Short mmCIF file of C-alpha atoms and ligand atoms in Angstrom, two decimals:
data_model
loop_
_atom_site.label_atom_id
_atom_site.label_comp_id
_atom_site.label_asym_id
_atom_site.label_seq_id
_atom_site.Cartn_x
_atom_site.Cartn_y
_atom_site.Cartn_z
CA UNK H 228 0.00 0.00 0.00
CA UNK H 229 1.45 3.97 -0.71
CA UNK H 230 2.60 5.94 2.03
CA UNK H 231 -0.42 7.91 4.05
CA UNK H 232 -0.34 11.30 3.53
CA UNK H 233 -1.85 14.22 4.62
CA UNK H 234 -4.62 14.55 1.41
CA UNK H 235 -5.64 10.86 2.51
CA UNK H 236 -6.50 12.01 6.02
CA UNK H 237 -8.57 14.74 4.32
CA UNK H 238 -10.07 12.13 2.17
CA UNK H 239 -10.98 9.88 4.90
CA UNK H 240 -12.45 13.01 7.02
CA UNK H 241 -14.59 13.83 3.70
CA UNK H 242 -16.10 10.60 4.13
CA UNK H 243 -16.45 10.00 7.61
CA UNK H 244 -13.84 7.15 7.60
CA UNK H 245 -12.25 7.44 11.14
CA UNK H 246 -8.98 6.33 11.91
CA UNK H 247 -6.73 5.29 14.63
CA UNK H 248 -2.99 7.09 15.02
CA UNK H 249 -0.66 5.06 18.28
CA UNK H 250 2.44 6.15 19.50
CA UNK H 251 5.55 4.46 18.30
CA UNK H 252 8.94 4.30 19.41
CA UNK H 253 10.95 1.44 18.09
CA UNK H 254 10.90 -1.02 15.40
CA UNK H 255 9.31 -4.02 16.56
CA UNK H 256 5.81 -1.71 17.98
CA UNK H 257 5.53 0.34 14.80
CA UNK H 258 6.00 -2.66 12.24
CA UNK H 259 3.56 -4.47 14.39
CA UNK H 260 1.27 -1.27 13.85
CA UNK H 261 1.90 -1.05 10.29
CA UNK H 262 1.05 -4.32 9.81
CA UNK H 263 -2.53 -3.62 12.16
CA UNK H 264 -3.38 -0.91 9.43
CA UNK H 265 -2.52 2.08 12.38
CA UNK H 266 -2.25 4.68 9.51
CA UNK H 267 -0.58 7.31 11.34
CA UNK H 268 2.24 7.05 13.83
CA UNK H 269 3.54 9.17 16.93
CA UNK H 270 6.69 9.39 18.25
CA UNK H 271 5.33 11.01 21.28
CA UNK H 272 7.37 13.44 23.86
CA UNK H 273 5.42 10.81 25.77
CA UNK H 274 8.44 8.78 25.21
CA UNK H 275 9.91 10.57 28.45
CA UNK H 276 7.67 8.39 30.59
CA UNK H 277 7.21 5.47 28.52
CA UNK H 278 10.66 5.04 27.58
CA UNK H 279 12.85 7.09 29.72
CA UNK H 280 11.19 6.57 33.08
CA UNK H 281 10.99 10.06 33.64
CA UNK H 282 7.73 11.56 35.81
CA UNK H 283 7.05 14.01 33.69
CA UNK H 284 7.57 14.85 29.88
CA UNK H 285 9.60 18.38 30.85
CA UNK H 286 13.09 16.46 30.63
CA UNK H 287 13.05 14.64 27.11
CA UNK H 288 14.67 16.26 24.80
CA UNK H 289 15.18 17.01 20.87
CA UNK H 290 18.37 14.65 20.86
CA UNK H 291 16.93 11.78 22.91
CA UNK H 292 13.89 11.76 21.01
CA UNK H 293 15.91 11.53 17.45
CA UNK H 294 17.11 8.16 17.57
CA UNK H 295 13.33 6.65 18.07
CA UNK H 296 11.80 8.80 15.16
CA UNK H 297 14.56 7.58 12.88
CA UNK H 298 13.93 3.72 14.17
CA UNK H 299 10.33 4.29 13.73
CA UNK H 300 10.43 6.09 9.94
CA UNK H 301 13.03 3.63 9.32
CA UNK H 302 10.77 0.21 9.63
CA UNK H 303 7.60 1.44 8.21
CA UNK H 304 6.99 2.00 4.45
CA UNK H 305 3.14 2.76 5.10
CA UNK H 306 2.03 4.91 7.96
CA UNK H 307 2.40 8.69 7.81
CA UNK H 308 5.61 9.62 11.08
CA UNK H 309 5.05 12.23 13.19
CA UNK H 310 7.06 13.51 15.37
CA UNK H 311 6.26 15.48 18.66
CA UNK H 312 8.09 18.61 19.63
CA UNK H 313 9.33 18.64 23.25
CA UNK H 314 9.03 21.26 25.73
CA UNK H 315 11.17 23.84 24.91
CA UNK H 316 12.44 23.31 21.50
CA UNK H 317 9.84 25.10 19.69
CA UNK H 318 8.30 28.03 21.48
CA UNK H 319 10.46 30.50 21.66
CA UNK H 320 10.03 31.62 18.39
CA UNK H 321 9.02 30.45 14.99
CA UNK H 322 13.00 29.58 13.71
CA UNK H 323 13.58 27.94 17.04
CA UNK H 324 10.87 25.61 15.77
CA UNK H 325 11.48 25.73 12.15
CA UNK H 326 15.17 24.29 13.20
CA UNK H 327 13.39 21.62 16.04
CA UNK H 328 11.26 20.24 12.99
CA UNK H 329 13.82 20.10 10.35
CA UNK H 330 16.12 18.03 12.42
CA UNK H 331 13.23 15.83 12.73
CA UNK H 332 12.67 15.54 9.09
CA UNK H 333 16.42 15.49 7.97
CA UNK H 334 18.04 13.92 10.68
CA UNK H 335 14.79 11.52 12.07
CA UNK H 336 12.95 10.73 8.76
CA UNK H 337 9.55 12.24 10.29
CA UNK H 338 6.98 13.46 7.75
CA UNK H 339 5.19 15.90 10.01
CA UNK H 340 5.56 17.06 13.59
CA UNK H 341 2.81 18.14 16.29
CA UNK H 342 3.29 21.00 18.77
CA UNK H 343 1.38 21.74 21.66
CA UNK H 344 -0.74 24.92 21.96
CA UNK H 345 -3.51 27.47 20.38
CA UNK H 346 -3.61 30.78 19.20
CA UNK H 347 0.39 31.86 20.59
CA UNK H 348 1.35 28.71 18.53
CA UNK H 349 -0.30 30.61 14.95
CA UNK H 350 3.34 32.14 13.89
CA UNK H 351 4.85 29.23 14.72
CA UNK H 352 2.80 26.74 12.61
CA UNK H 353 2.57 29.43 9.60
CA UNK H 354 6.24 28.97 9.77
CA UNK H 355 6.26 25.32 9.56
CA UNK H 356 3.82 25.06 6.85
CA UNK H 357 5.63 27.87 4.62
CA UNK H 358 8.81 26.24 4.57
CA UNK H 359 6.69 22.72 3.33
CA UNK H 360 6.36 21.09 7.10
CA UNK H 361 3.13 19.87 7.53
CA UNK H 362 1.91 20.48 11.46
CA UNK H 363 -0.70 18.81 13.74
CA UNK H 364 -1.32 21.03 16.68
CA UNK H 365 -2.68 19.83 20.09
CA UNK H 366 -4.96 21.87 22.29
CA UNK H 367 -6.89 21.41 25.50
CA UNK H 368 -5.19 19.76 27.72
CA UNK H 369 -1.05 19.92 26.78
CA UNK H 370 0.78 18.06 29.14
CA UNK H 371 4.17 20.11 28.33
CA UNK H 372 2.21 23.20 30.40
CA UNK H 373 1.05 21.21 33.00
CA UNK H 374 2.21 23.49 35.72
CA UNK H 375 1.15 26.38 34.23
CA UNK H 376 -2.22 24.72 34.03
CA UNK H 377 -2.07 23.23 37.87
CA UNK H 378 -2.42 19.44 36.91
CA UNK H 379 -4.06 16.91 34.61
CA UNK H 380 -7.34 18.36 34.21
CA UNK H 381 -10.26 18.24 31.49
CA UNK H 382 -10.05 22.10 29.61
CA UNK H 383 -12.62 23.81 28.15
CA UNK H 384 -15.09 23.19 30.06
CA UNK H 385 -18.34 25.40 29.76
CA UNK H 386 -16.77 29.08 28.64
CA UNK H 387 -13.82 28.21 27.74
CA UNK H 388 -15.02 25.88 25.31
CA UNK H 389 -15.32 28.64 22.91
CA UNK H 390 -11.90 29.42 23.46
CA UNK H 391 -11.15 26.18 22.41
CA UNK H 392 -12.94 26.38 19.69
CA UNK H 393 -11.99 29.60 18.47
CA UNK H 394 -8.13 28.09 18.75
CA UNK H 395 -8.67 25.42 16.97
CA UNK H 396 -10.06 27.57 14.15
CA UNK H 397 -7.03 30.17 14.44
CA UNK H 398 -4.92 26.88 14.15
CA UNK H 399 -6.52 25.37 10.39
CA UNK H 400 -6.58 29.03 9.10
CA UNK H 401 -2.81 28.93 10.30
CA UNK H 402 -2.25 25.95 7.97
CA UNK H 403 -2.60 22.83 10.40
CA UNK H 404 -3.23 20.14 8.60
CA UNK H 405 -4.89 18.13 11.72
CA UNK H 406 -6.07 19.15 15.46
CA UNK H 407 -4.95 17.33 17.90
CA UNK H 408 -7.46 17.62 21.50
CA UNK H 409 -6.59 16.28 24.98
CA UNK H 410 -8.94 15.79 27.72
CA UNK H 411 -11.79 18.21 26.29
CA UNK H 412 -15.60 17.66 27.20
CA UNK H 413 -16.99 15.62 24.42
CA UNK H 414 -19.59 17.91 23.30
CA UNK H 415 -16.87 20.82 22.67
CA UNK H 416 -14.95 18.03 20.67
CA UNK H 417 -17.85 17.39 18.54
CA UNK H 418 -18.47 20.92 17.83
CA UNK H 419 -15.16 21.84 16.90
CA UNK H 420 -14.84 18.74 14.53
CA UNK H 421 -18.06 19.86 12.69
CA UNK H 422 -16.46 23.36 12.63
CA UNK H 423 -13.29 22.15 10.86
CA UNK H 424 -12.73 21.15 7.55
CA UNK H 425 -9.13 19.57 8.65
CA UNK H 426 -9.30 16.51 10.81
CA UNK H 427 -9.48 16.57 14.56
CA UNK H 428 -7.67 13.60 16.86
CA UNK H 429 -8.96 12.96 20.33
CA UNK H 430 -7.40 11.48 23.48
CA UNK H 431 -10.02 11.94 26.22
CA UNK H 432 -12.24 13.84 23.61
CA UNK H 433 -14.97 11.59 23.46
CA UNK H 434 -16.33 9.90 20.14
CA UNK H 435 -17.15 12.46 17.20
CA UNK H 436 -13.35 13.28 16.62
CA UNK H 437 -12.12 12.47 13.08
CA UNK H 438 -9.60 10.12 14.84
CA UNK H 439 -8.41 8.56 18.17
CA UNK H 440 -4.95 7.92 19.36
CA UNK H 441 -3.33 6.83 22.43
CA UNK H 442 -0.17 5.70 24.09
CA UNK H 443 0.78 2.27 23.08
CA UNK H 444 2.17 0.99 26.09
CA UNK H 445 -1.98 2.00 27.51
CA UNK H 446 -3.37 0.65 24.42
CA UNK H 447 -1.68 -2.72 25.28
CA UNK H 448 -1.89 -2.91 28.95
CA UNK H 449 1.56 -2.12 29.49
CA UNK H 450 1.46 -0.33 31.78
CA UNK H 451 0.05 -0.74 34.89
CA UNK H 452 -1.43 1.23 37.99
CA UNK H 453 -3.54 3.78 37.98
CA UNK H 454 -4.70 5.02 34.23
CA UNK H 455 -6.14 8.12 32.76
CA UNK H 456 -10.52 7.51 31.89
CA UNK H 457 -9.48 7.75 28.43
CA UNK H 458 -7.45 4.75 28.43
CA UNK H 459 -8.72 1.30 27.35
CA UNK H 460 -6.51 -1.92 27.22
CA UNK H 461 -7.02 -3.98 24.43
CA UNK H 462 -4.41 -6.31 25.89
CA UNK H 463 -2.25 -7.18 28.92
CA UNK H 464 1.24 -7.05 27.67
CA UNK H 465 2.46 -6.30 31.15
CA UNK H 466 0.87 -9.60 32.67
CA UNK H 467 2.01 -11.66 29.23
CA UNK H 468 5.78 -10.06 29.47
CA UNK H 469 6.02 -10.68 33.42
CA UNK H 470 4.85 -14.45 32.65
CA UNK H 471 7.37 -15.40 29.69
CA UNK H 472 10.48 -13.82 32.15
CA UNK H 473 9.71 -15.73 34.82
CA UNK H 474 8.78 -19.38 33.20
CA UNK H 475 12.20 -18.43 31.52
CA UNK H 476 13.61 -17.94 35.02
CA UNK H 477 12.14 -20.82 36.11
CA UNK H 478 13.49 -23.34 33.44
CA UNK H 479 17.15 -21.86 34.24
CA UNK H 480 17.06 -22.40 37.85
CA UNK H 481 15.43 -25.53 37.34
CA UNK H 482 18.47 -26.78 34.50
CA UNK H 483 15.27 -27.37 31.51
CA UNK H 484 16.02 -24.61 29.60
CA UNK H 485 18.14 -25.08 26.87
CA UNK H 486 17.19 -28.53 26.46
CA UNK H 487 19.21 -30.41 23.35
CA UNK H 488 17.22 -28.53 20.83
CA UNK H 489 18.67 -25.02 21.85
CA UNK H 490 22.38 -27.00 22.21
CA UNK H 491 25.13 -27.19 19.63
O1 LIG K 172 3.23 12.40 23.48
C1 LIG K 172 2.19 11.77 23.20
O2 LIG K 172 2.12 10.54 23.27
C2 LIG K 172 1.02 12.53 22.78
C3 LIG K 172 -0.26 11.77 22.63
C4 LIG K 172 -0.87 11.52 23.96
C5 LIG K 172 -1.19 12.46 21.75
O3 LIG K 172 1.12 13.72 22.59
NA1 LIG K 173 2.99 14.68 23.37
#
């Protein structure tokens, strides 16, 4: 099948085809999702948790976050890579970002990126999609201003859902070529998909987005302990990891593993 690509996305919006977009950040997971039919991929700055063990995603950084785009652009031939800005490499001005998301492209292989952030974001994404880098944006809830906006909380919420709407709007007639919305009521969600002609994603955004994406290692049940609402696990690869390592432990200690097959 071609590569996805960003007049495909349209497409599918145009008909009311919805599609699913997971993180990826390493061969083996983003073959695997290839191979599902996941037609968009995310190397998320969720990496920082999920694959750095930080608490937070303020730490990860452009150069950390490199080598996984280029693993993940690398193994697939179908799904459309994008890569996530981290905090701080993007918002200080529109050529501090134009430099973050060539890297990305040059040095990672990504075919888009996705920043966080409305209406102070507009020169930066007019920037991107000047120069011929094609930008999702993500509003409501943007985990990179989490301080600023005192915890993981559900935004836009009765007024403010205007707000949110009139940002997402500032962000398409920026150039955007998707909306990305965290943790927003689902009504507000709904309205601001009807409103744009672009496609919007949701994570905690309810059901009438154009698209849905979460974390992998939530998708899958790998991870454990105490999950957002908007999680579901459609597996338990934390319960089906911990079980092969320890019958493998097992069958050392007790001298069956290798047996003459493994043996030369
Ligand atoms: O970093 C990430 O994984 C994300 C998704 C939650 C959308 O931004
Ligand atoms: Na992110």
């Amino acid at each position: 099948a071609p590569r996805v690509r960003i007049p495909h996305l349209q497409q599918m919006k145009e008909r009311g085809e919805k599609w699913a977009m997971l993180t990826a950040y390493d061969m083996y997971t983003a073959a695997i999702f290839e191979d599902a039919g996941i037609p968009v991929l995310l190397i998320g700055d969720s990496a920082s948790n999920n694959v750095f063990g930080n608490d937070s995603l303020l730490p990860v950084t452009v150069d950390e976050l490199m080598p996984l785009v280029r693993a993940v652009s690398r193994c697939t031939r179908r799904p459309l890579v994008i890569a996530d800005l981290p905090f701080g490499s993007y918002q200080a001005s529109p050529e501090q970002c134009f430099h973050t998301a060539v890297r990305f492209m040059k040095e990672g292989g990504a075919h888009a990126v996705k920043l966080e952030g409305g209406i102070e974001m507009v020169p930066q994404v007019r920037k991107l999609v000047s120069c011929g880098i094609p930008v999702m944006a993500h509003i409501g809830f943007t985990p990179q201003s989490e301080h600023q906006l005192g915890g993981f909380r559900v935004q836009g919420r009765g007024e403010d859902g205007a707000r949110l709407i009139e940002e997402a709007r500032a962000l398409e007639a920026a150039g955007a070529f998707a909306v990305l919305m965290e943790m927003v009521p689902g009504a507000v969600a709904a309205q601001i998909t009807a409103a744009l002609k672009i496609p919007t994603v949701g994570i905690g955004a309810g059901s009438d987005c154009d698209a849905q994406v979460l974390v992998w290692q939530d998708m899958a049940g790998l991870r454990t302990g105490k999950l957002p609402r908007f999680v579901k696990q459609y597996a338990d690869m934390h319960g089906l990891l911990q079980k092969a390592a320890r019958e493998f432990a097992e069958e050392v200690g007790a001298g069956t593993f290798p047996g003459p097959e493994h043996t030369f």
